[in-house]
């Protein structure tokens, strides 16, 4: 099944939202951006593992 999310793009969008707001809302969007960034790192890692196995 194809995944249509681009975690790097989602992380960037969340950081833009974080810049636009203040206080607790900003912290929330920073955490969301960090989570998307971590997903992007994991996806890249799994892509490299799949390439090495092929």
Tab-separated table of C-alpha atoms in Angstrom:
chain	number	residue	atom	x	y	z
A	1	UNK	CA	0.000	0.000	0.000
A	2	UNK	CA	1.301	3.413	-0.981
A	3	UNK	CA	1.701	6.066	1.706
A	4	UNK	CA	0.739	9.497	0.387
A	5	UNK	CA	2.152	11.498	3.288
A	6	UNK	CA	5.462	13.306	2.962
A	7	UNK	CA	6.717	13.555	6.564
A	8	UNK	CA	9.311	16.204	5.679
A	9	UNK	CA	6.648	18.422	4.111
A	10	UNK	CA	4.339	17.831	7.091
A	11	UNK	CA	7.131	18.751	9.528
A	12	UNK	CA	7.785	21.971	7.623
A	13	UNK	CA	4.085	22.853	7.635
A	14	UNK	CA	3.864	22.243	11.391
A	15	UNK	CA	6.873	24.499	12.016
A	16	UNK	CA	5.257	27.259	9.960
A	17	UNK	CA	2.172	26.950	12.149
A	18	UNK	CA	4.365	27.061	15.266
A	19	UNK	CA	5.883	30.348	14.093
A	20	UNK	CA	2.417	31.815	13.585
A	21	UNK	CA	1.110	31.145	17.114
A	22	UNK	CA	2.213	31.757	20.710
A	23	UNK	CA	2.450	30.011	24.047
A	24	UNK	CA	1.145	26.489	24.554
A	25	UNK	CA	-0.164	26.358	21.001
A	26	UNK	CA	3.368	26.991	19.718
A	27	UNK	CA	4.755	24.191	21.904
A	28	UNK	CA	2.090	21.832	20.582
A	29	UNK	CA	3.014	22.550	16.944
A	30	UNK	CA	6.726	22.210	17.689
A	31	UNK	CA	6.049	18.745	19.156
A	32	UNK	CA	3.985	17.843	16.086
A	33	UNK	CA	6.811	19.012	13.804
A	34	UNK	CA	9.336	16.986	15.787
A	35	UNK	CA	7.158	13.882	15.475
A	36	UNK	CA	6.871	14.315	11.689
A	37	UNK	CA	10.625	14.877	11.500
A	38	UNK	CA	11.244	11.636	13.381
A	39	UNK	CA	8.888	9.797	11.015
A	40	UNK	CA	10.844	11.197	8.066
A	41	UNK	CA	14.109	9.953	9.573
A	42	UNK	CA	12.643	6.491	10.141
A	43	UNK	CA	11.234	6.359	6.622
A	44	UNK	CA	14.655	7.260	5.195
A	45	UNK	CA	16.292	4.600	7.349
A	46	UNK	CA	13.837	1.919	6.205
A	47	UNK	CA	14.251	2.993	2.583
A	48	UNK	CA	18.024	2.504	2.878
A	49	UNK	CA	17.541	-0.922	4.487
A	50	UNK	CA	15.162	-1.950	1.688
A	51	UNK	CA	17.633	-0.782	-0.972
A	52	UNK	CA	20.472	-2.729	0.628
A	53	UNK	CA	18.345	-5.873	0.786
A	54	UNK	CA	17.368	-5.638	-2.902
